[in-house]
Amino acid sequence: MPTPPITVRGLLLDMDGTLVNSDAVVARVWRGWAVEHGLDPEEVLRVAHGRQGHVTMATLLPDRPMERNIAENRVLLAAENADTEGIVPVPGAPAFLAALQDLPHALVTSAPPDLASARMAAAGLRMPQVRITAADVSASKPDPEGFLKGAAELGFPAADCAVFEDSAAGIAAGLAAGMPVIGIGPRAAEHGPTVHVPDLEHVRVTPLPDGRLRLTFTD
C-alpha cells in the first residue's frame, strides 16, 4: 500500500542524521568519551544521537554534578567543531533544501549555532533562514520545546507543521509537540515515526494554491 500524503503548512528539519550525515564525527568523539569513562561505546552512541551533549552525559552518569557535564561538553563541542572529516549530505538533502527555498521551513537542531553552521557548510548545504539551535531552548530533545519554537517562528500552530527526524529523542520530541514526524534513515524506523523513508530522495514537497505543502513519499 502506498504511504498516504501529509499536508501541512511548515516543515521543521533536524540536522544530524536528517540533512547531514555526521555519524563518523559523532562516533569518533563519543567513543573516545565512552572509553575514558568506562562505558560501552555502542550504548553511549544510542543515547547521544539527537540530544545535547550535557544531557547525554547526565543520562549515562546520573550521579555526576551537571556543572561537570557542562564543562566536559564544552571540550567535546570544541573537538566536534574542529572535526569535519567524513561529513556528507544525507542522500537527497541538497535537492530537498533547494525545493524548500521559498517555502516555510526551519532548522531545529540540538547542536549549538557554531556547530550547526560548521556541519551544514561541510556538507555543502544551505542554512535555512529560520533556525532553532541549542542556544534557543531550555530543554533538549526529547522535550518538544525546540519544535514548538520552530512552529511559532514560522507563524503556524504546531499541528500545521511536520517534523523530519532520525533519532529516538527527536522523533519523541516531534510526536510530543503534536506534529506528524517523517523518520529519515535506518535509525528512525524503530522509534515509531508517522512515516518512515530511507532518505530524502524518497520525499517530495508540492506547494498547493492555498499555501499548504503536500508531502508525498516513495518506498
mmCIF file with all atom_site columns, C-alpha atoms in Angstrom:
data_model
loop_
_atom_site.group_PDB
_atom_site.id
_atom_site.type_symbol
_atom_site.label_atom_id
_atom_site.label_alt_id
_atom_site.label_comp_id
_atom_site.label_asym_id
_atom_site.label_entity_id
_atom_site.label_seq_id
_atom_site.pdbx_PDB_ins_code
_atom_site.Cartn_x
_atom_site.Cartn_y
_atom_site.Cartn_z
_atom_site.occupancy
_atom_site.B_iso_or_equiv
_atom_site.pdbx_formal_charge
_atom_site.auth_seq_id
_atom_site.auth_comp_id
_atom_site.auth_asym_id
_atom_site.auth_atom_id
_atom_site.pdbx_PDB_model_num
ATOM 1   C CA . MET A 1 1   ? 0.000  0.000  0.000  1.00 0.00 ? 1   MET A CA 1
ATOM 2   C CA . PRO A 1 2   ? 1.373  3.464  -0.878 1.00 0.00 ? 2   PRO A CA 1
ATOM 3   C CA . THR A 1 3   ? 2.007  5.803  2.043  1.00 0.00 ? 3   THR A CA 1
ATOM 4   C CA . PRO A 1 4   ? -0.759 8.440  2.200  1.00 0.00 ? 4   PRO A CA 1
ATOM 5   C CA . PRO A 1 5   ? 0.381  12.049 1.672  1.00 0.00 ? 5   PRO A CA 1
ATOM 6   C CA . ILE A 1 6   ? 0.606  14.512 4.551  1.00 0.00 ? 6   ILE A CA 1
ATOM 7   C CA . THR A 1 7   ? -0.496 18.135 4.140  1.00 0.00 ? 7   THR A CA 1
ATOM 8   C CA . VAL A 1 8   ? 0.890  20.840 6.426  1.00 0.00 ? 8   VAL A CA 1
ATOM 9   C CA . ARG A 1 9   ? 1.931  24.482 6.338  1.00 0.00 ? 9   ARG A CA 1
ATOM 10  C CA . GLY A 1 10  ? 5.520  24.376 7.606  1.00 0.00 ? 10  GLY A CA 1
ATOM 11  C CA . LEU A 1 11  ? 8.440  21.949 7.815  1.00 0.00 ? 11  LEU A CA 1
ATOM 12  C CA . LEU A 1 12  ? 10.786 21.556 10.785 1.00 0.00 ? 12  LEU A CA 1
ATOM 13  C CA . LEU A 1 13  ? 14.084 19.878 9.916  1.00 0.00 ? 13  LEU A CA 1
ATOM 14  C CA . ASP A 1 14  ? 16.543 18.207 12.249 1.00 0.00 ? 14  ASP A CA 1
ATOM 15  C CA . MET A 1 15  ? 20.169 18.410 11.098 1.00 0.00 ? 15  MET A CA 1
ATOM 16  C CA . ASP A 1 16  ? 22.418 15.476 12.122 1.00 0.00 ? 16  ASP A CA 1
ATOM 17  C CA . GLY A 1 17  ? 21.175 12.267 10.532 1.00 0.00 ? 17  GLY A CA 1
ATOM 18  C CA . THR A 1 18  ? 18.364 14.056 8.703  1.00 0.00 ? 18  THR A CA 1
ATOM 19  C CA . LEU A 1 19  ? 20.118 16.585 6.460  1.00 0.00 ? 19  LEU A CA 1
ATOM 20  C CA . VAL A 1 20  ? 23.755 15.928 7.355  1.00 0.00 ? 20  VAL A CA 1
ATOM 21  C CA . ASN A 1 21  ? 25.446 12.561 7.844  1.00 0.00 ? 21  ASN A CA 1
ATOM 22  C CA . SER A 1 22  ? 27.865 13.351 10.668 1.00 0.00 ? 22  SER A CA 1
ATOM 23  C CA . ASP A 1 23  ? 27.914 9.842  12.129 1.00 0.00 ? 23  ASP A CA 1
ATOM 24  C CA . ALA A 1 24  ? 31.671 9.442  11.602 1.00 0.00 ? 24  ALA A CA 1
ATOM 25  C CA . VAL A 1 25  ? 32.475 12.520 13.705 1.00 0.00 ? 25  VAL A CA 1
ATOM 26  C CA . VAL A 1 26  ? 29.912 11.703 16.377 1.00 0.00 ? 26  VAL A CA 1
ATOM 27  C CA . ALA A 1 27  ? 31.280 8.167  16.677 1.00 0.00 ? 27  ALA A CA 1
ATOM 28  C CA . ARG A 1 28  ? 34.896 9.342  16.963 1.00 0.00 ? 28  ARG A CA 1
ATOM 29  C CA . VAL A 1 29  ? 34.183 11.918 19.658 1.00 0.00 ? 29  VAL A CA 1
ATOM 30  C CA . TRP A 1 30  ? 31.678 9.958  21.737 1.00 0.00 ? 30  TRP A CA 1
ATOM 31  C CA . ARG A 1 31  ? 33.513 6.629  21.543 1.00 0.00 ? 31  ARG A CA 1
ATOM 32  C CA . GLY A 1 32  ? 36.552 8.366  22.994 1.00 0.00 ? 32  GLY A CA 1
ATOM 33  C CA . TRP A 1 33  ? 34.460 9.836  25.792 1.00 0.00 ? 33  TRP A CA 1
ATOM 34  C CA . ALA A 1 34  ? 32.867 6.436  26.488 1.00 0.00 ? 34  ALA A CA 1
ATOM 35  C CA . VAL A 1 35  ? 36.222 4.664  26.788 1.00 0.00 ? 35  VAL A CA 1
ATOM 36  C CA . GLU A 1 36  ? 37.543 7.415  29.060 1.00 0.00 ? 36  GLU A CA 1
ATOM 37  C CA . HIS A 1 37  ? 34.605 6.860  31.432 1.00 0.00 ? 37  HIS A CA 1
ATOM 38  C CA . GLY A 1 38  ? 34.491 3.054  31.259 1.00 0.00 ? 38  GLY A CA 1
ATOM 39  C CA . LEU A 1 39  ? 31.184 2.968  29.365 1.00 0.00 ? 39  LEU A CA 1
ATOM 40  C CA . ASP A 1 40  ? 30.003 0.842  26.447 1.00 0.00 ? 40  ASP A CA 1
ATOM 41  C CA . PRO A 1 41  ? 30.610 2.955  23.331 1.00 0.00 ? 41  PRO A CA 1
ATOM 42  C CA . GLU A 1 42  ? 27.615 1.469  21.498 1.00 0.00 ? 42  GLU A CA 1
ATOM 43  C CA . GLU A 1 43  ? 25.275 2.316  24.363 1.00 0.00 ? 43  GLU A CA 1
ATOM 44  C CA . VAL A 1 44  ? 26.711 5.835  24.548 1.00 0.00 ? 44  VAL A CA 1
ATOM 45  C CA . LEU A 1 45  ? 26.075 6.357  20.839 1.00 0.00 ? 45  LEU A CA 1
ATOM 46  C CA . ARG A 1 46  ? 22.498 5.077  21.140 1.00 0.00 ? 46  ARG A CA 1
ATOM 47  C CA . VAL A 1 47  ? 21.841 7.728  23.799 1.00 0.00 ? 47  VAL A CA 1
ATOM 48  C CA . ALA A 1 48  ? 23.868 10.537 22.223 1.00 0.00 ? 48  ALA A CA 1
ATOM 49  C CA . HIS A 1 49  ? 22.054 10.846 18.887 1.00 0.00 ? 49  HIS A CA 1
ATOM 50  C CA . GLY A 1 50  ? 19.634 13.764 18.875 1.00 0.00 ? 50  GLY A CA 1
ATOM 51  C CA . ARG A 1 51  ? 20.435 15.113 22.342 1.00 0.00 ? 51  ARG A CA 1
ATOM 52  C CA . GLN A 1 52  ? 22.565 17.960 23.632 1.00 0.00 ? 52  GLN A CA 1
ATOM 53  C CA . GLY A 1 53  ? 25.868 16.588 24.920 1.00 0.00 ? 53  GLY A CA 1
ATOM 54  C CA . HIS A 1 54  ? 25.457 17.504 28.571 1.00 0.00 ? 54  HIS A CA 1
ATOM 55  C CA . VAL A 1 55  ? 22.032 15.818 28.585 1.00 0.00 ? 55  VAL A CA 1
ATOM 56  C CA . THR A 1 56  ? 23.606 12.640 27.184 1.00 0.00 ? 56  THR A CA 1
ATOM 57  C CA . MET A 1 57  ? 26.181 12.717 29.968 1.00 0.00 ? 57  MET A CA 1
ATOM 58  C CA . ALA A 1 58  ? 23.514 13.272 32.629 1.00 0.00 ? 58  ALA A CA 1
ATOM 59  C CA . THR A 1 59  ? 21.520 10.329 31.267 1.00 0.00 ? 59  THR A CA 1
ATOM 60  C CA . LEU A 1 60  ? 24.508 7.984  31.311 1.00 0.00 ? 60  LEU A CA 1
ATOM 61  C CA . LEU A 1 61  ? 26.105 9.236  34.543 1.00 0.00 ? 61  LEU A CA 1
ATOM 62  C CA . PRO A 1 62  ? 23.128 10.411 36.594 1.00 0.00 ? 62  PRO A CA 1
ATOM 63  C CA . ASP A 1 63  ? 25.063 10.911 39.833 1.00 0.00 ? 63  ASP A CA 1
ATOM 64  C CA . ARG A 1 64  ? 27.518 13.438 38.406 1.00 0.00 ? 64  ARG A CA 1
ATOM 65  C CA . PRO A 1 65  ? 27.082 17.168 39.030 1.00 0.00 ? 65  PRO A CA 1
ATOM 66  C CA . MET A 1 66  ? 25.600 18.942 35.988 1.00 0.00 ? 66  MET A CA 1
ATOM 67  C CA . GLU A 1 67  ? 28.401 21.525 36.169 1.00 0.00 ? 67  GLU A CA 1
ATOM 68  C CA . ARG A 1 68  ? 30.898 18.776 35.293 1.00 0.00 ? 68  ARG A CA 1
ATOM 69  C CA . ASN A 1 69  ? 28.737 17.601 32.385 1.00 0.00 ? 69  ASN A CA 1
ATOM 70  C CA . ILE A 1 70  ? 28.526 21.138 31.006 1.00 0.00 ? 70  ILE A CA 1
ATOM 71  C CA . ALA A 1 71  ? 32.301 21.603 31.337 1.00 0.00 ? 71  ALA A CA 1
ATOM 72  C CA . GLU A 1 72  ? 33.086 18.288 29.627 1.00 0.00 ? 72  GLU A CA 1
ATOM 73  C CA . ASN A 1 73  ? 30.574 19.019 26.899 1.00 0.00 ? 73  ASN A CA 1
ATOM 74  C CA . ARG A 1 74  ? 32.443 22.233 26.061 1.00 0.00 ? 74  ARG A CA 1
ATOM 75  C CA . VAL A 1 75  ? 35.545 20.115 25.411 1.00 0.00 ? 75  VAL A CA 1
ATOM 76  C CA . LEU A 1 76  ? 33.616 17.679 23.214 1.00 0.00 ? 76  LEU A CA 1
ATOM 77  C CA . LEU A 1 77  ? 31.976 20.511 21.281 1.00 0.00 ? 77  LEU A CA 1
ATOM 78  C CA . ALA A 1 78  ? 35.391 22.017 20.535 1.00 0.00 ? 78  ALA A CA 1
ATOM 79  C CA . ALA A 1 79  ? 36.517 18.644 19.177 1.00 0.00 ? 79  ALA A CA 1
ATOM 80  C CA . GLU A 1 80  ? 33.357 18.282 17.091 1.00 0.00 ? 80  GLU A CA 1
ATOM 81  C CA . ASN A 1 81  ? 33.707 21.814 15.692 1.00 0.00 ? 81  ASN A CA 1
ATOM 82  C CA . ALA A 1 82  ? 37.252 21.068 14.571 1.00 0.00 ? 82  ALA A CA 1
ATOM 83  C CA . ASP A 1 83  ? 36.442 17.683 13.013 1.00 0.00 ? 83  ASP A CA 1
ATOM 84  C CA . THR A 1 84  ? 34.531 17.725 9.726  1.00 0.00 ? 84  THR A CA 1
ATOM 85  C CA . GLU A 1 85  ? 36.172 14.675 8.136  1.00 0.00 ? 85  GLU A CA 1
ATOM 86  C CA . GLY A 1 86  ? 33.573 12.359 6.655  1.00 0.00 ? 86  GLY A CA 1
ATOM 87  C CA . ILE A 1 87  ? 30.651 14.792 6.898  1.00 0.00 ? 87  ILE A CA 1
ATOM 88  C CA . VAL A 1 88  ? 28.416 14.474 3.837  1.00 0.00 ? 88  VAL A CA 1
ATOM 89  C CA . PRO A 1 89  ? 24.809 15.341 2.992  1.00 0.00 ? 89  PRO A CA 1
ATOM 90  C CA . VAL A 1 90  ? 22.143 12.715 3.538  1.00 0.00 ? 90  VAL A CA 1
ATOM 91  C CA . PRO A 1 91  ? 21.074 11.423 0.087  1.00 0.00 ? 91  PRO A CA 1
ATOM 92  C CA . GLY A 1 92  ? 18.556 13.823 -1.435 1.00 0.00 ? 92  GLY A CA 1
ATOM 93  C CA . ALA A 1 93  ? 19.272 16.644 1.043  1.00 0.00 ? 93  ALA A CA 1
ATOM 94  C CA . PRO A 1 94  ? 20.691 19.191 -1.459 1.00 0.00 ? 94  PRO A CA 1
ATOM 95  C CA . ALA A 1 95  ? 17.720 18.887 -3.833 1.00 0.00 ? 95  ALA A CA 1
ATOM 96  C CA . PHE A 1 96  ? 15.256 18.759 -0.942 1.00 0.00 ? 96  PHE A CA 1
ATOM 97  C CA . LEU A 1 97  ? 16.573 22.002 0.564  1.00 0.00 ? 97  LEU A CA 1
ATOM 98  C CA . ALA A 1 98  ? 16.646 23.625 -2.865 1.00 0.00 ? 98  ALA A CA 1
ATOM 99  C CA . ALA A 1 99  ? 12.961 22.772 -3.314 1.00 0.00 ? 99  ALA A CA 1
ATOM 100 C CA . LEU A 1 100 ? 12.198 24.444 0.043  1.00 0.00 ? 100 LEU A CA 1
ATOM 101 C CA . GLN A 1 101 ? 13.998 27.693 -0.805 1.00 0.00 ? 101 GLN A CA 1
ATOM 102 C CA . ASP A 1 102 ? 10.804 29.804 -0.925 1.00 0.00 ? 102 ASP A CA 1
ATOM 103 C CA . LEU A 1 103 ? 8.619  27.616 1.296  1.00 0.00 ? 103 LEU A CA 1
ATOM 104 C CA . PRO A 1 104 ? 8.114  27.834 5.094  1.00 0.00 ? 104 PRO A CA 1
ATOM 105 C CA . HIS A 1 105 ? 10.760 25.723 6.812  1.00 0.00 ? 105 HIS A CA 1
ATOM 106 C CA . ALA A 1 106 ? 13.129 25.881 9.765  1.00 0.00 ? 106 ALA A CA 1
ATOM 107 C CA . LEU A 1 107 ? 16.145 24.013 11.111 1.00 0.00 ? 107 LEU A CA 1
ATOM 108 C CA . VAL A 1 108 ? 15.575 22.617 14.614 1.00 0.00 ? 108 VAL A CA 1
ATOM 109 C CA . THR A 1 109 ? 18.789 21.077 15.934 1.00 0.00 ? 109 THR A CA 1
ATOM 110 C CA . SER A 1 110 ? 20.289 20.089 19.271 1.00 0.00 ? 110 SER A CA 1
ATOM 111 C CA . ALA A 1 111 ? 23.622 21.473 18.057 1.00 0.00 ? 111 ALA A CA 1
ATOM 112 C CA . PRO A 1 112 ? 24.795 24.932 19.134 1.00 0.00 ? 112 PRO A CA 1
ATOM 113 C CA . PRO A 1 113 ? 24.915 27.623 16.418 1.00 0.00 ? 113 PRO A CA 1
ATOM 114 C CA . ASP A 1 114 ? 28.606 27.322 15.526 1.00 0.00 ? 114 ASP A CA 1
ATOM 115 C CA . LEU A 1 115 ? 28.495 23.546 15.216 1.00 0.00 ? 115 LEU A CA 1
ATOM 116 C CA . ALA A 1 116 ? 25.333 23.701 13.114 1.00 0.00 ? 116 ALA A CA 1
ATOM 117 C CA . SER A 1 117 ? 26.978 26.198 10.761 1.00 0.00 ? 117 SER A CA 1
ATOM 118 C CA . ALA A 1 118 ? 30.172 24.132 10.518 1.00 0.00 ? 118 ALA A CA 1
ATOM 119 C CA . ARG A 1 119 ? 28.366 20.901 9.679  1.00 0.00 ? 119 ARG A CA 1
ATOM 120 C CA . MET A 1 120 ? 25.949 22.411 7.176  1.00 0.00 ? 120 MET A CA 1
ATOM 121 C CA . ALA A 1 121 ? 28.894 24.087 5.441  1.00 0.00 ? 121 ALA A CA 1
ATOM 122 C CA . ALA A 1 122 ? 30.965 20.885 5.479  1.00 0.00 ? 122 ALA A CA 1
ATOM 123 C CA . ALA A 1 123 ? 28.063 19.060 3.818  1.00 0.00 ? 123 ALA A CA 1
ATOM 124 C CA . GLY A 1 124 ? 27.655 21.857 1.256  1.00 0.00 ? 124 GLY A CA 1
ATOM 125 C CA . LEU A 1 125 ? 24.093 22.593 2.370  1.00 0.00 ? 125 LEU A CA 1
ATOM 126 C CA . ARG A 1 126 ? 22.253 25.900 2.547  1.00 0.00 ? 126 ARG A CA 1
ATOM 127 C CA . MET A 1 127 ? 21.466 27.022 6.095  1.00 0.00 ? 127 MET A CA 1
ATOM 128 C CA . PRO A 1 128 ? 17.737 27.757 6.500  1.00 0.00 ? 128 PRO A CA 1
ATOM 129 C CA . GLN A 1 129 ? 16.947 31.349 7.373  1.00 0.00 ? 129 GLN A CA 1
ATOM 130 C CA . VAL A 1 130 ? 14.838 30.281 10.360 1.00 0.00 ? 130 VAL A CA 1
ATOM 131 C CA . ARG A 1 131 ? 16.704 28.076 12.811 1.00 0.00 ? 131 ARG A CA 1
ATOM 132 C CA . ILE A 1 132 ? 16.314 26.899 16.389 1.00 0.00 ? 132 ILE A CA 1
ATOM 133 C CA . THR A 1 133 ? 19.543 25.634 17.969 1.00 0.00 ? 133 THR A CA 1
ATOM 134 C CA . ALA A 1 134 ? 20.671 24.551 21.421 1.00 0.00 ? 134 ALA A CA 1
ATOM 135 C CA . ALA A 1 135 ? 21.152 28.229 22.258 1.00 0.00 ? 135 ALA A CA 1
ATOM 136 C CA . ASP A 1 136 ? 17.431 28.909 21.817 1.00 0.00 ? 136 ASP A CA 1
ATOM 137 C CA . VAL A 1 137 ? 15.933 26.295 24.147 1.00 0.00 ? 137 VAL A CA 1
ATOM 138 C CA . SER A 1 138 ? 15.992 25.496 27.851 1.00 0.00 ? 138 SER A CA 1
ATOM 139 C CA . ALA A 1 139 ? 15.341 21.759 27.359 1.00 0.00 ? 139 ALA A CA 1
ATOM 140 C CA . SER A 1 140 ? 16.908 19.308 24.901 1.00 0.00 ? 140 SER A CA 1
ATOM 141 C CA . LYS A 1 141 ? 15.058 16.801 22.758 1.00 0.00 ? 141 LYS A CA 1
ATOM 142 C CA . PRO A 1 142 ? 13.066 14.618 23.612 1.00 0.00 ? 142 PRO A CA 1
ATOM 143 C CA . ASP A 1 143 ? 11.440 17.725 25.092 1.00 0.00 ? 143 ASP A CA 1
ATOM 144 C CA . PRO A 1 144 ? 9.255  19.297 22.360 1.00 0.00 ? 144 PRO A CA 1
ATOM 145 C CA . GLU A 1 145 ? 10.345 22.885 23.107 1.00 0.00 ? 145 GLU A CA 1
ATOM 146 C CA . GLY A 1 146 ? 12.548 23.241 20.030 1.00 0.00 ? 146 GLY A CA 1
ATOM 147 C CA . PHE A 1 147 ? 9.866  22.106 17.603 1.00 0.00 ? 147 PHE A CA 1
ATOM 148 C CA . LEU A 1 148 ? 7.206  24.238 19.282 1.00 0.00 ? 148 LEU A CA 1
ATOM 149 C CA . LYS A 1 149 ? 9.503  27.257 18.972 1.00 0.00 ? 149 LYS A CA 1
ATOM 150 C CA . GLY A 1 150 ? 10.212 26.415 15.345 1.00 0.00 ? 150 GLY A CA 1
ATOM 151 C CA . ALA A 1 151 ? 6.497  26.322 14.541 1.00 0.00 ? 151 ALA A CA 1
ATOM 152 C CA . ALA A 1 152 ? 5.988  29.631 16.361 1.00 0.00 ? 152 ALA A CA 1
ATOM 153 C CA . GLU A 1 153 ? 8.844  31.233 14.401 1.00 0.00 ? 153 GLU A CA 1
ATOM 154 C CA . LEU A 1 154 ? 7.178  30.147 11.166 1.00 0.00 ? 154 LEU A CA 1
ATOM 155 C CA . GLY A 1 155 ? 3.876  31.547 12.445 1.00 0.00 ? 155 GLY A CA 1
ATOM 156 C CA . PHE A 1 156 ? 1.903  28.288 12.427 1.00 0.00 ? 156 PHE A CA 1
ATOM 157 C CA . PRO A 1 157 ? 0.175  26.148 15.069 1.00 0.00 ? 157 PRO A CA 1
ATOM 158 C CA . ALA A 1 158 ? 2.141  23.051 15.997 1.00 0.00 ? 158 ALA A CA 1
ATOM 159 C CA . ALA A 1 159 ? -0.350 20.718 14.322 1.00 0.00 ? 159 ALA A CA 1
ATOM 160 C CA . ASP A 1 160 ? 0.208  22.527 10.998 1.00 0.00 ? 160 ASP A CA 1
ATOM 161 C CA . CYS A 1 161 ? 3.904  21.586 10.891 1.00 0.00 ? 161 CYS A CA 1
ATOM 162 C CA . ALA A 1 162 ? 5.693  18.342 10.060 1.00 0.00 ? 162 ALA A CA 1
ATOM 163 C CA . VAL A 1 163 ? 8.958  17.220 11.628 1.00 0.00 ? 163 VAL A CA 1
ATOM 164 C CA . PHE A 1 164 ? 11.812 15.489 9.801  1.00 0.00 ? 164 PHE A CA 1
ATOM 165 C CA . GLU A 1 165 ? 13.933 13.444 12.230 1.00 0.00 ? 165 GLU A CA 1
ATOM 166 C CA . ASP A 1 166 ? 16.235 10.441 12.518 1.00 0.00 ? 166 ASP A CA 1
ATOM 167 C CA . SER A 1 167 ? 16.765 9.859  16.251 1.00 0.00 ? 167 SER A CA 1
ATOM 168 C CA . ALA A 1 168 ? 14.688 8.396  19.073 1.00 0.00 ? 168 ALA A CA 1
ATOM 169 C CA . ALA A 1 169 ? 14.907 11.651 21.032 1.00 0.00 ? 169 ALA A CA 1
ATOM 170 C CA . GLY A 1 170 ? 13.929 13.781 18.039 1.00 0.00 ? 170 GLY A CA 1
ATOM 171 C CA . ILE A 1 171 ? 11.028 11.581 16.988 1.00 0.00 ? 171 ILE A CA 1
ATOM 172 C CA . ALA A 1 172 ? 9.713  11.574 20.560 1.00 0.00 ? 172 ALA A CA 1
ATOM 173 C CA . ALA A 1 173 ? 10.012 15.374 20.662 1.00 0.00 ? 173 ALA A CA 1
ATOM 174 C CA . GLY A 1 174 ? 8.096  15.837 17.417 1.00 0.00 ? 174 GLY A CA 1
ATOM 175 C CA . LEU A 1 175 ? 5.303  13.499 18.463 1.00 0.00 ? 175 LEU A CA 1
ATOM 176 C CA . ALA A 1 176 ? 5.105  15.186 21.877 1.00 0.00 ? 176 ALA A CA 1
ATOM 177 C CA . ALA A 1 177 ? 4.676  18.505 20.065 1.00 0.00 ? 177 ALA A CA 1
ATOM 178 C CA . GLY A 1 178 ? 1.609  17.064 18.307 1.00 0.00 ? 178 GLY A CA 1
ATOM 179 C CA . MET A 1 179 ? 3.221  17.036 14.868 1.00 0.00 ? 179 MET A CA 1
ATOM 180 C CA . PRO A 1 180 ? 3.453  14.308 12.221 1.00 0.00 ? 180 PRO A CA 1
ATOM 181 C CA . VAL A 1 181 ? 7.020  13.011 12.100 1.00 0.00 ? 181 VAL A CA 1
ATOM 182 C CA . ILE A 1 182 ? 8.778  11.807 8.967  1.00 0.00 ? 182 ILE A CA 1
ATOM 183 C CA . GLY A 1 183 ? 11.517 9.437  10.084 1.00 0.00 ? 183 GLY A CA 1
ATOM 184 C CA . ILE A 1 184 ? 14.637 9.587  7.924  1.00 0.00 ? 184 ILE A CA 1
ATOM 185 C CA . GLY A 1 185 ? 17.064 6.679  7.595  1.00 0.00 ? 185 GLY A CA 1
ATOM 186 C CA . PRO A 1 186 ? 17.514 3.312  9.297  1.00 0.00 ? 186 PRO A CA 1
ATOM 187 C CA . ARG A 1 187 ? 17.868 4.705  12.832 1.00 0.00 ? 187 ARG A CA 1
ATOM 188 C CA . ALA A 1 188 ? 14.387 6.211  12.694 1.00 0.00 ? 188 ALA A CA 1
ATOM 189 C CA . ALA A 1 189 ? 12.470 3.066  11.728 1.00 0.00 ? 189 ALA A CA 1
ATOM 190 C CA . GLU A 1 190 ? 12.277 1.524  15.201 1.00 0.00 ? 190 GLU A CA 1
ATOM 191 C CA . HIS A 1 191 ? 11.068 4.652  17.014 1.00 0.00 ? 191 HIS A CA 1
ATOM 192 C CA . GLY A 1 192 ? 7.519  4.987  15.704 1.00 0.00 ? 192 GLY A CA 1
ATOM 193 C CA . PRO A 1 193 ? 7.555  7.961  13.314 1.00 0.00 ? 193 PRO A CA 1
ATOM 194 C CA . THR A 1 194 ? 4.333  8.768  11.474 1.00 0.00 ? 194 THR A CA 1
ATOM 195 C CA . VAL A 1 195 ? 6.034  7.915  8.162  1.00 0.00 ? 195 VAL A CA 1
ATOM 196 C CA . HIS A 1 196 ? 9.413  6.305  7.542  1.00 0.00 ? 196 HIS A CA 1
ATOM 197 C CA . VAL A 1 197 ? 11.573 6.715  4.427  1.00 0.00 ? 197 VAL A CA 1
ATOM 198 C CA . PRO A 1 198 ? 15.161 5.618  3.680  1.00 0.00 ? 198 PRO A CA 1
ATOM 199 C CA . ASP A 1 199 ? 16.356 9.158  2.927  1.00 0.00 ? 199 ASP A CA 1
ATOM 200 C CA . LEU A 1 200 ? 15.252 12.486 1.474  1.00 0.00 ? 200 LEU A CA 1
ATOM 201 C CA . GLU A 1 201 ? 15.284 11.164 -2.082 1.00 0.00 ? 201 GLU A CA 1
ATOM 202 C CA . HIS A 1 202 ? 12.007 9.492  -1.136 1.00 0.00 ? 202 HIS A CA 1
ATOM 203 C CA . VAL A 1 203 ? 10.149 12.692 -0.170 1.00 0.00 ? 203 VAL A CA 1
ATOM 204 C CA . ARG A 1 204 ? 8.532  15.220 -2.493 1.00 0.00 ? 204 ARG A CA 1
ATOM 205 C CA . VAL A 1 205 ? 7.141  18.593 -1.389 1.00 0.00 ? 205 VAL A CA 1
ATOM 206 C CA . THR A 1 206 ? 4.432  20.175 -3.537 1.00 0.00 ? 206 THR A CA 1
ATOM 207 C CA . PRO A 1 207 ? 3.111  23.681 -2.744 1.00 0.00 ? 207 PRO A CA 1
ATOM 208 C CA . LEU A 1 208 ? -0.673 23.936 -3.019 1.00 0.00 ? 208 LEU A CA 1
ATOM 209 C CA . PRO A 1 209 ? -2.655 27.005 -4.166 1.00 0.00 ? 209 PRO A CA 1
ATOM 210 C CA . ASP A 1 210 ? -3.844 27.719 -0.600 1.00 0.00 ? 210 ASP A CA 1
ATOM 211 C CA . GLY A 1 211 ? -0.265 27.898 0.722  1.00 0.00 ? 211 GLY A CA 1
ATOM 212 C CA . ARG A 1 212 ? -0.195 24.437 2.255  1.00 0.00 ? 212 ARG A CA 1
ATOM 213 C CA . LEU A 1 213 ? 2.510  21.888 1.473  1.00 0.00 ? 213 LEU A CA 1
ATOM 214 C CA . ARG A 1 214 ? 1.750  18.342 0.380  1.00 0.00 ? 214 ARG A CA 1
ATOM 215 C CA . LEU A 1 215 ? 4.333  15.717 1.306  1.00 0.00 ? 215 LEU A CA 1
ATOM 216 C CA . THR A 1 216 ? 4.335  12.559 -0.785 1.00 0.00 ? 216 THR A CA 1
ATOM 217 C CA . PHE A 1 217 ? 6.536  9.507  -0.207 1.00 0.00 ? 217 PHE A CA 1
ATOM 218 C CA . THR A 1 218 ? 8.020  6.668  -2.213 1.00 0.00 ? 218 THR A CA 1
ATOM 219 C CA . ASP A 1 219 ? 9.288  3.367  -0.798 1.00 0.00 ? 219 ASP A CA 1
#
